[in-house]
Structure formats: structure tokens, C-alpha cells
Amino acid sequence: MKGFILDSDHKIIENKACILLYGKLENNETFLTINSYRPYFYIKEKDLKKALKLKRFDFEENKFRDFSDETVVKVLVNLPSEISELKDLFKENKISSYETDIKFIARFLLDKGINSSLDVEGEFERNERMDRLYKEPELKKTDFFPNLKLVSLDIETDCKSGKILYCIGLYGKNYSKVFLNSKEQVSNAVCCKDELEVLLKFKEEFLKYDPDIVTGWNVVDFDLKYLQEKFDEYGMPFDLGRNNERVKIRKGRKFFSSSKASMPGRQVLDGMHLLMTSFVKLNDYKLDSAAHQFLGERKTISNNNKHIEIDRMYKEDRKKLIDYNLNDCKLVYDIIQKTDVLNLTVQRSLLTGMSLDNVKASIASLDSLYIKEAIKRKLV
């Protein structure tokens, strides 16, 4: 069964290092593969006896050579952390090491020749959040372009403190939901008696809809960060991924990288950053500007008095607030569809093997392509 890798991780399971690949199959089912895999690197064959006197380890002879045409041997360890320990020990004793800096998951995919699409063969079982869970399947490289389910997320809060959650909107293909903090019933919204119920119903619906890609405008630094704090406030697990692990947010370094959210089994791709990393030029990257340029549309409230108007709508016209919230979700979704930046990102991932949230990493992309060619030539 052909599939596309959405997310990856590695864990120690029963004292074995394992590679976990999450993704989407050609039949639109979700999958998780778990394969045990031994980390390794190389040293020169002539250094093997000296190295074994320093520390015992497993090794394999092979037909690989370095760029000086010297034969190398493969040094096998049990855990990824042991690579750096051995490398440091060897360096202290003037023994050269090769390919110690290739990340564990990347090493596995390089050996399989897999970029981002793969063929999975093996027995599987079902679990609560995954259609197919494969243990030790056979994985092969293949060509496959996935059909990914995209959802756009947006939240609205109070103007003064930002501590009151008004609503959460979701928008996808033939799909829309707004969860409103309101004891009064309002049409076209899931009305909740308080914030806690908003969070509970949102999470339940989000997991049920089960998107592959989560987007929005500044969705990591604002929407997801805010929701993380709210879930923490109420003592609720912020586990929106395809396992029960907490969503992790990594703040980007200014000017150099954007913030990222790790949502196991899914990808969080901010709409604004998708445009930037897809070489789409705008005078500014405000949602209103992008919507006007690509869709000929505008946000329903100007940025000048946005927060004051949001407070007014929540107090006096909640139906209008719902429409505003949902429209912001829709604008992001439609911009991504119109510009085709998600499909471009998928294509770049298929070409280079970079994950969807890392296709802009030019040096890593080159490394991935270059090392695959070096492997074919049996070079380290």
C-alpha cells in the first residue's frame, strides 16, 4: 500500500531504538509504522583494532570507501546517543569517524532510499487514533502524491486582557465549525456554557475530523500557543495529534526561523510562512493583504479597530462574530488553495526527502540528495 510520510519520530521500545513514521495511505487511511533499527557510523578499516581496544562494539565489513579511497567498516550501536559518545572517544584517540552527524531518522530513510513516499507491506492493527498500526513492516521507496486533508484554525479572544476565549473556528473542504463561548443559542455555532466546554467540544470535533495539515495565519505563535495555555489552565491534556502526546511548541529565533508546533501524526503549516517559503512575494504578509491580492476579498473588520469591534460583537452581535471568525479561517484556506502552495510544498518534500515543515532547509535538502547519490557509489 502506497503512502506519504507526514511526521516522524524515534523512541526506545523494549530497549530497542525504533523509527516511527506517521502518514496517509492511498486509500485515505492514516498509518503508523514502527521499525527497530540500529544506529551506525563508519571508521577506517585500518583503525578497527585500535578502536576495539578502546571499547567493544559490533561492526560490519562492507564495500564502502571514503573519499581518499580507503576501506571503511560500519560501527553499530544500540542507541542513537551512543554514536556521539563513541565519536568523542575516537576523536580523543585520533580515529576519524564518518557520517556521525546524520540524524537517526534521516539515516533510516537514506538507507531505504525513501524521500517522503513509501510502500508499506505487512500485518496491521487498529488503534484509537490511527487506522493502521504496522509493527516491523517492509518499507520500500515509491512514487505517490497524497490527498491531504487540510483544516484552517482561528480563535477570537477579548480585547483588554486576552484571557477570555470567545470562540474557535475550523474550516476545511465542505466543512466548517465554530465553537462559541455562549449560554445563549446562536445559529451556525456550537454554543458552549463556558470556556471548558468550548475546549472539550473543540478537541472532540478536531480529533473526529482528523486533519492531516493544520493551518491558520500566525497559527503557532498565537492560536495554538493560546490554546495550549488554556488547556493547561483547565488541567486538560493538549493532545491533538494521532497519539496521546502533548502538542509541543518551539519558539522560532527572530529573523532566522519560524516557530513550529509538533502535533504527532500531523503537520502544522502556517499559511503566512507557506507563502514566504514558497517564494510568493507580497508587500506585507497580513491576511487582509494576501486575501485582497489572491482572492479579491477582504477581512470583514479592518485592523484599525479590530479588537474593539470583536468585543462589541461578542456583547451585541454574536452571529456577526461567528461569521468573522469563520471568514478568517476560510480566507487562509482559500489562499492556500488558490496559490497551490501546499501542493508545491508536498512536491518539494517528495523531491528532497525533507519533512513538509522543513522543505525550506536548503543545506539539509542538498545533503539528503547528495548522500543518496554517495550511497549508490558506495562512498561515505
Short mmCIF file of C-alpha atoms in Angstrom, two decimals:
data_model
loop_
_atom_site.label_atom_id
_atom_site.label_comp_id
_atom_site.label_asym_id
_atom_site.label_seq_id
_atom_site.Cartn_x
_atom_site.Cartn_y
_atom_site.Cartn_z
CA MET A 1 0.00 0.00 0.00
CA LYS A 2 1.48 3.34 -1.07
CA GLY A 3 1.63 6.20 1.42
CA PHE A 4 3.08 9.59 2.23
CA ILE A 5 5.07 10.42 5.39
CA LEU A 6 3.53 13.30 7.33
CA ASP A 7 5.56 13.07 10.52
CA SER A 8 8.36 11.01 12.04
CA ASP A 9 9.85 10.26 15.44
CA HIS A 10 12.10 7.78 17.17
CA LYS A 11 11.63 6.05 20.51
CA ILE A 12 13.30 3.41 22.63
CA ILE A 13 10.85 0.48 22.81
CA GLU A 14 11.80 -2.59 24.84
CA ASN A 15 15.43 -1.42 24.84
CA LYS A 16 15.47 -1.14 21.05
CA ALA A 17 15.80 2.06 19.02
CA CYS A 18 12.75 2.33 16.78
CA ILE A 19 11.71 4.58 13.90
CA LEU A 20 8.10 5.80 13.87
CA LEU A 21 6.62 7.07 10.61
CA TYR A 22 3.14 8.61 10.52
CA GLY A 23 1.33 9.24 7.29
CA LYS A 24 -1.56 8.94 4.86
CA LEU A 25 -2.20 5.96 2.57
CA GLU A 26 -3.54 5.93 -0.96
CA ASN A 27 -6.89 4.64 0.37
CA ASN A 28 -7.03 7.78 2.61
CA GLU A 29 -6.44 5.79 5.80
CA THR A 30 -3.87 7.00 8.32
CA PHE A 31 -0.90 4.85 9.28
CA LEU A 32 1.93 4.48 11.76
CA THR A 33 4.88 2.20 11.06
CA ILE A 34 7.25 1.06 13.82
CA ASN A 35 10.59 -0.44 12.78
CA SER A 36 13.51 -1.31 15.03
CA TYR A 37 16.77 -0.04 13.61
CA ARG A 38 20.37 0.06 14.80
CA PRO A 39 22.25 3.38 14.62
CA TYR A 40 25.67 3.29 12.99
CA PHE A 41 28.55 5.25 11.55
CA TYR A 42 31.88 4.45 9.88
CA ILE A 43 35.57 4.35 10.70
CA LYS A 44 38.55 3.37 8.58
CA GLU A 45 39.18 -0.36 8.47
CA LYS A 46 42.83 0.23 9.41
CA ASP A 47 41.66 1.87 12.69
CA LEU A 48 39.38 -1.04 13.71
CA LYS A 49 41.81 -2.87 16.02
CA LYS A 50 42.78 0.35 17.81
CA ALA A 51 39.11 1.29 18.23
CA LEU A 52 38.16 -2.12 19.65
CA LYS A 53 40.87 -1.78 22.31
CA LEU A 54 39.21 1.45 23.46
CA LYS A 55 35.68 -0.03 23.61
CA ARG A 56 33.97 -3.18 22.41
CA PHE A 57 31.27 -2.72 19.77
CA ASP A 58 29.60 -4.56 16.92
CA PHE A 59 30.90 -3.90 13.43
CA GLU A 60 30.29 -4.99 9.87
CA GLU A 61 32.64 -5.12 6.93
CA ASN A 62 31.31 -3.62 3.70
CA LYS A 63 32.38 -2.35 0.31
CA PHE A 64 32.16 1.34 1.18
CA ARG A 65 35.18 3.63 0.96
CA ASP A 66 35.99 7.19 1.95
CA PHE A 67 36.97 9.96 -0.48
CA SER A 68 40.63 9.00 -0.09
CA ASP A 69 39.65 5.55 -1.40
CA GLU A 70 40.33 3.86 1.95
CA THR A 71 38.12 0.98 3.05
CA VAL A 72 35.77 1.67 5.97
CA VAL A 73 33.82 -0.53 8.39
CA LYS A 74 30.39 0.08 9.87
CA VAL A 75 30.28 0.63 13.66
CA LEU A 76 26.90 -0.46 15.07
CA VAL A 77 25.48 0.71 18.40
CA ASN A 78 22.16 0.16 20.16
CA LEU A 79 21.04 3.72 20.89
CA PRO A 80 21.44 6.96 18.92
CA SER A 81 23.10 8.66 21.91
CA GLU A 82 25.93 6.13 21.81
CA ILE A 83 27.13 7.48 18.46
CA SER A 84 28.30 10.81 19.88
CA GLU A 85 29.88 9.03 22.87
CA LEU A 86 31.95 6.76 20.63
CA LYS A 87 32.76 9.56 18.20
CA ASP A 88 34.19 11.69 21.04
CA LEU A 89 36.19 8.75 22.36
CA PHE A 90 37.62 8.03 18.92
CA LYS A 91 38.41 11.69 18.30
CA GLU A 92 40.40 11.86 21.53
CA ASN A 93 42.45 8.94 20.22
CA LYS A 94 42.90 10.33 16.71
CA ILE A 95 40.48 7.92 15.00
CA SER A 96 38.45 9.51 12.21
CA SER A 97 34.68 8.93 12.11
CA TYR A 98 32.32 9.31 9.17
CA GLU A 99 28.64 10.25 8.99
CA THR A 100 28.18 10.61 12.74
CA ASP A 101 26.13 13.77 12.23
CA ILE A 102 23.38 12.19 10.10
CA LYS A 103 20.22 12.23 12.18
CA PHE A 104 18.81 8.86 13.19
CA ILE A 105 15.53 9.09 11.26
CA ALA A 106 17.28 10.53 8.20
CA ARG A 107 19.77 7.63 8.32
CA PHE A 108 16.92 5.12 8.22
CA LEU A 109 15.21 6.83 5.27
CA LEU A 110 18.50 7.24 3.40
CA ASP A 111 19.20 3.52 3.71
CA LYS A 112 15.74 2.74 2.36
CA GLY A 113 16.13 5.28 -0.45
CA ILE A 114 12.86 6.84 0.71
CA ASN A 115 12.13 10.54 0.32
CA SER A 116 8.58 11.16 1.52
CA SER A 117 6.54 8.49 -0.25
CA LEU A 118 6.84 4.81 0.53
CA ASP A 119 5.26 1.41 0.00
CA VAL A 120 4.19 -0.43 3.17
CA GLU A 121 3.74 -4.19 3.36
CA GLY A 122 2.84 -6.14 6.50
CA GLU A 123 0.19 -7.01 9.04
CA PHE A 124 -1.51 -4.15 10.86
CA GLU A 125 -3.89 -3.46 13.71
CA ARG A 126 -6.24 -0.61 14.53
CA ASN A 127 -5.98 1.78 17.45
CA GLU A 128 -7.96 4.72 18.78
CA ARG A 129 -6.39 7.46 16.65
CA MET A 130 -4.78 5.51 13.82
CA ASP A 131 -6.40 3.46 11.04
CA ARG A 132 -3.40 1.19 10.61
CA LEU A 133 -0.58 0.44 13.03
CA TYR A 134 2.20 -1.61 11.44
CA LYS A 135 4.90 -3.31 13.52
CA GLU A 136 8.08 -4.17 11.64
CA PRO A 137 6.59 -3.82 8.15
CA GLU A 138 8.64 -3.94 4.97
CA LEU A 139 9.18 -0.41 3.64
CA LYS A 140 10.23 0.42 0.10
CA LYS A 141 10.61 3.61 -1.90
CA THR A 142 7.85 4.50 -4.34
CA ASP A 143 6.26 7.45 -6.13
CA PHE A 144 2.99 8.65 -4.64
CA PHE A 145 1.35 12.07 -4.35
CA PRO A 146 -1.08 12.18 -1.41
CA ASN A 147 -4.55 13.61 -0.99
CA LEU A 148 -4.17 15.51 2.29
CA LYS A 149 -6.97 16.82 4.48
CA LEU A 150 -6.39 20.48 5.35
CA VAL A 151 -8.11 22.40 8.15
CA SER A 152 -7.76 26.10 8.93
CA LEU A 153 -8.00 27.18 12.57
CA ASP A 154 -8.64 30.60 14.11
CA ILE A 155 -9.57 31.82 17.58
CA GLU A 156 -11.04 35.06 18.92
CA THR A 157 -10.42 36.45 22.42
CA ASP A 158 -11.34 39.53 24.44
CA CYS A 159 -9.63 42.83 23.72
CA LYS A 160 -8.49 44.01 27.16
CA SER A 161 -6.79 41.03 28.76
CA GLY A 162 -6.90 38.32 26.13
CA LYS A 163 -7.82 35.94 28.93
CA ILE A 164 -11.38 35.23 27.77
CA LEU A 165 -11.78 32.80 24.88
CA TYR A 166 -14.72 33.85 22.73
CA CYS A 167 -14.69 31.20 20.02
CA ILE A 168 -12.70 28.69 17.95
CA GLY A 169 -13.30 28.31 14.23
CA LEU A 170 -12.43 25.41 11.93
CA TYR A 171 -12.74 25.38 8.15
CA GLY A 172 -11.98 22.70 5.56
CA LYS A 173 -13.30 21.25 2.31
CA ASN A 174 -17.11 21.18 2.61
CA TYR A 175 -16.66 21.64 6.36
CA SER A 176 -16.97 24.42 8.92
CA LYS A 177 -17.48 24.64 12.68
CA VAL A 178 -17.41 27.42 15.25
CA PHE A 179 -17.34 26.70 18.98
CA LEU A 180 -18.78 29.71 20.80
CA ASN A 181 -18.48 30.58 24.48
CA SER A 182 -22.16 31.47 24.92
CA LYS A 183 -25.00 30.17 27.07
CA GLU A 184 -27.40 31.73 24.58
CA GLN A 185 -28.02 29.75 21.41
CA VAL A 186 -26.67 31.30 18.21
CA SER A 187 -27.30 29.84 14.76
CA ASN A 188 -24.41 28.16 12.90
CA ALA A 189 -22.38 27.71 16.09
CA VAL A 190 -21.77 25.01 18.66
CA CYS A 191 -22.73 27.01 21.75
CA CYS A 192 -20.98 26.12 25.00
CA LYS A 193 -21.80 27.19 28.55
CA ASP A 194 -18.18 28.16 29.35
CA GLU A 195 -14.57 28.03 28.17
CA LEU A 196 -14.05 24.49 29.42
CA GLU A 197 -16.90 23.19 27.30
CA VAL A 198 -15.55 25.11 24.30
CA LEU A 199 -12.20 23.34 24.70
CA LEU A 200 -13.77 19.93 25.27
CA LYS A 201 -16.06 20.11 22.26
CA PHE A 202 -13.37 21.61 20.06
CA LYS A 203 -10.93 18.82 20.91
CA GLU A 204 -13.56 16.12 20.38
CA GLU A 205 -14.51 17.55 16.97
CA PHE A 206 -10.90 18.16 15.92
CA LEU A 207 -9.93 14.54 16.60
CA LYS A 208 -13.06 13.33 14.84
CA TYR A 209 -12.36 15.43 11.73
CA ASP A 210 -8.76 14.14 11.88
CA PRO A 211 -6.90 16.59 9.60
CA ASP A 212 -3.51 15.84 8.11
CA ILE A 213 -2.49 19.51 7.86
CA VAL A 214 -3.41 22.27 10.32
CA THR A 215 -3.04 25.84 9.11
CA GLY A 216 -4.02 29.40 10.01
CA TRP A 217 -2.44 32.86 9.98
CA ASN A 218 0.22 33.10 12.69
CA VAL A 219 -1.39 29.89 13.92
CA VAL A 220 1.57 28.66 16.01
CA ASP A 221 2.62 31.84 17.83
CA PHE A 222 -0.94 32.96 18.56
CA ASP A 223 -3.76 30.41 18.16
CA LEU A 224 -2.01 27.21 19.25
CA LYS A 225 0.06 28.95 21.91
CA TYR A 226 -3.11 30.47 23.37
CA LEU A 227 -4.96 27.14 23.26
CA GLN A 228 -2.02 25.40 24.92
CA GLU A 229 -2.19 27.88 27.79
CA LYS A 230 -5.97 27.44 28.07
CA PHE A 231 -5.75 23.65 28.11
CA ASP A 232 -3.09 23.94 30.83
CA GLU A 233 -5.26 26.35 32.79
CA TYR A 234 -8.05 23.78 32.95
CA GLY A 235 -5.75 20.83 33.54
CA MET A 236 -6.64 19.25 30.19
CA PRO A 237 -4.18 17.26 28.06
CA PHE A 238 -3.29 19.27 24.96
CA ASP A 239 -3.02 16.17 22.78
CA LEU A 240 -4.36 17.00 19.34
CA GLY A 241 -2.13 14.60 17.43
CA ARG A 242 -2.55 11.00 16.38
CA ASN A 243 -1.25 9.71 19.69
CA ASN A 244 -1.76 10.87 23.27
CA GLU A 245 1.37 13.04 23.40
CA ARG A 246 1.14 16.74 24.15
CA VAL A 247 1.47 19.26 21.34
CA LYS A 248 4.89 20.90 21.63
CA ILE A 249 5.56 24.46 20.52
CA ARG A 250 9.09 25.61 19.71
CA LYS A 251 9.58 29.35 19.51
CA GLY A 252 11.49 30.43 16.41
CA ARG A 253 14.61 32.55 16.57
CA LYS A 254 13.88 36.02 15.24
CA PHE A 255 14.91 36.57 11.60
CA PHE A 256 16.30 33.06 11.25
CA SER A 257 13.45 30.61 11.74
CA SER A 258 9.71 30.46 12.32
CA SER A 259 8.03 28.89 15.33
CA LYS A 260 6.95 25.27 14.96
CA ALA A 261 4.30 23.10 16.56
CA SER A 262 4.84 19.37 16.86
CA MET A 263 1.46 17.61 16.59
CA PRO A 264 2.30 13.89 16.26
CA GLY A 265 0.98 12.36 13.06
CA ARG A 266 0.02 15.71 11.55
CA GLN A 267 1.80 18.79 10.24
CA VAL A 268 1.17 22.38 11.33
CA LEU A 269 1.93 24.68 8.39
CA ASP A 270 1.27 28.37 8.94
CA GLY A 271 -0.36 29.99 5.90
CA MET A 272 1.82 33.08 6.07
CA HIS A 273 5.03 31.05 6.23
CA LEU A 274 3.83 28.72 3.45
CA LEU A 275 3.69 31.74 1.15
CA MET A 276 7.08 33.03 2.30
CA THR A 277 8.85 29.69 1.89
CA SER A 278 7.16 29.13 -1.50
CA PHE A 279 8.74 32.33 -2.88
CA VAL A 280 5.42 34.21 -3.02
CA LYS A 281 6.20 37.93 -2.76
CA LEU A 282 3.81 40.36 -1.04
CA ASN A 283 4.18 43.97 0.06
CA ASP A 284 3.25 42.76 3.52
CA TYR A 285 2.13 39.41 4.82
CA LYS A 286 -1.05 40.47 6.60
CA LEU A 287 -4.02 38.21 5.99
CA ASP A 288 -6.09 41.10 4.63
CA SER A 289 -3.38 41.97 2.07
CA ALA A 290 -2.94 38.37 0.93
CA ALA A 291 -6.70 37.85 0.66
CA HIS A 292 -7.08 41.02 -1.41
CA GLN A 293 -4.25 40.09 -3.77
CA PHE A 294 -5.16 36.46 -4.40
CA LEU A 295 -8.91 36.30 -3.77
CA GLY A 296 -10.10 39.88 -4.31
CA GLU A 297 -11.59 39.72 -0.82
CA ARG A 298 -11.06 41.49 2.49
CA LYS A 299 -11.37 40.66 6.16
CA THR A 300 -14.78 41.73 7.45
CA ILE A 301 -13.17 44.05 10.04
CA SER A 302 -10.23 46.38 9.39
CA ASN A 303 -7.14 46.02 11.54
CA ASN A 304 -7.52 49.58 12.88
CA ASN A 305 -10.42 48.83 15.22
CA LYS A 306 -10.43 45.04 15.10
CA HIS A 307 -10.19 44.27 18.81
CA ILE A 308 -12.74 46.88 19.87
CA GLU A 309 -15.17 45.60 17.25
CA ILE A 310 -14.63 41.96 18.29
CA ASP A 311 -15.54 42.86 21.88
CA ARG A 312 -18.63 44.74 20.68
CA MET A 313 -19.75 41.82 18.51
CA TYR A 314 -19.34 39.35 21.36
CA LYS A 315 -21.54 41.51 23.57
CA GLU A 316 -24.09 42.67 20.99
CA ASP A 317 -23.95 40.61 17.78
CA ARG A 318 -22.54 37.12 18.26
CA LYS A 319 -23.81 35.93 14.89
CA LYS A 320 -21.56 38.53 13.25
CA LEU A 321 -18.62 37.38 15.40
CA ILE A 322 -19.16 33.80 14.22
CA ASP A 323 -19.18 34.96 10.61
CA TYR A 324 -15.98 36.97 11.18
CA ASN A 325 -14.21 34.04 12.86
CA LEU A 326 -15.21 31.61 10.14
CA ASN A 327 -14.32 34.05 7.37
CA ASP A 328 -10.75 34.37 8.70
CA CYS A 329 -10.47 30.57 8.62
CA LYS A 330 -11.88 30.45 5.09
CA LEU A 331 -9.60 33.18 3.76
CA VAL A 332 -6.48 31.27 4.83
CA TYR A 333 -7.84 28.01 3.40
CA ASP A 334 -8.77 29.66 0.09
CA ILE A 335 -5.42 31.46 -0.23
CA ILE A 336 -3.60 28.12 0.14
CA GLN A 337 -5.85 26.53 -2.47
CA LYS A 338 -5.57 29.46 -4.87
CA THR A 339 -1.79 29.74 -4.72
CA ASP A 340 -1.28 25.94 -4.66
CA VAL A 341 1.48 26.38 -2.08
CA LEU A 342 0.58 23.20 -0.19
CA ASN A 343 0.93 21.05 -3.30
CA LEU A 344 4.22 22.81 -4.07
CA THR A 345 5.42 22.03 -0.54
CA VAL A 346 4.43 18.37 -0.95
CA GLN A 347 6.30 18.22 -4.26
CA ARG A 348 9.43 19.73 -2.71
CA SER A 349 9.22 17.15 0.07
CA LEU A 350 8.94 14.34 -2.47
CA LEU A 351 11.98 15.66 -4.34
CA THR A 352 14.29 16.19 -1.38
CA GLY A 353 13.01 13.97 1.43
CA MET A 354 12.60 16.93 3.77
CA SER A 355 9.51 16.94 6.01
CA LEU A 356 6.71 19.33 4.99
CA ASP A 357 7.67 21.83 7.69
CA ASN A 358 11.33 21.78 6.67
CA VAL A 359 11.40 21.98 2.86
CA LYS A 360 12.99 25.44 3.07
CA ALA A 361 16.14 23.94 4.64
CA SER A 362 18.37 24.24 1.58
CA ILE A 363 21.55 22.78 3.08
CA ALA A 364 19.74 19.78 4.55
CA SER A 365 17.93 19.27 1.24
CA LEU A 366 21.24 19.21 -0.61
CA ASP A 367 22.70 16.81 1.97
CA SER A 368 19.75 14.46 1.51
CA LEU A 369 20.12 14.36 -2.27
CA TYR A 370 23.91 14.25 -2.19
CA ILE A 371 24.22 11.45 0.37
CA LYS A 372 21.74 9.26 -1.53
CA GLU A 373 23.95 9.56 -4.60
CA ALA A 374 27.06 8.87 -2.50
CA ILE A 375 25.43 5.68 -1.15
CA LYS A 376 24.82 4.47 -4.71
CA ARG A 377 28.55 4.94 -5.35
CA LYS A 378 29.44 3.26 -2.02
CA LEU A 379 31.08 6.40 -0.68
CA VAL A 380 30.99 7.69 2.89
#
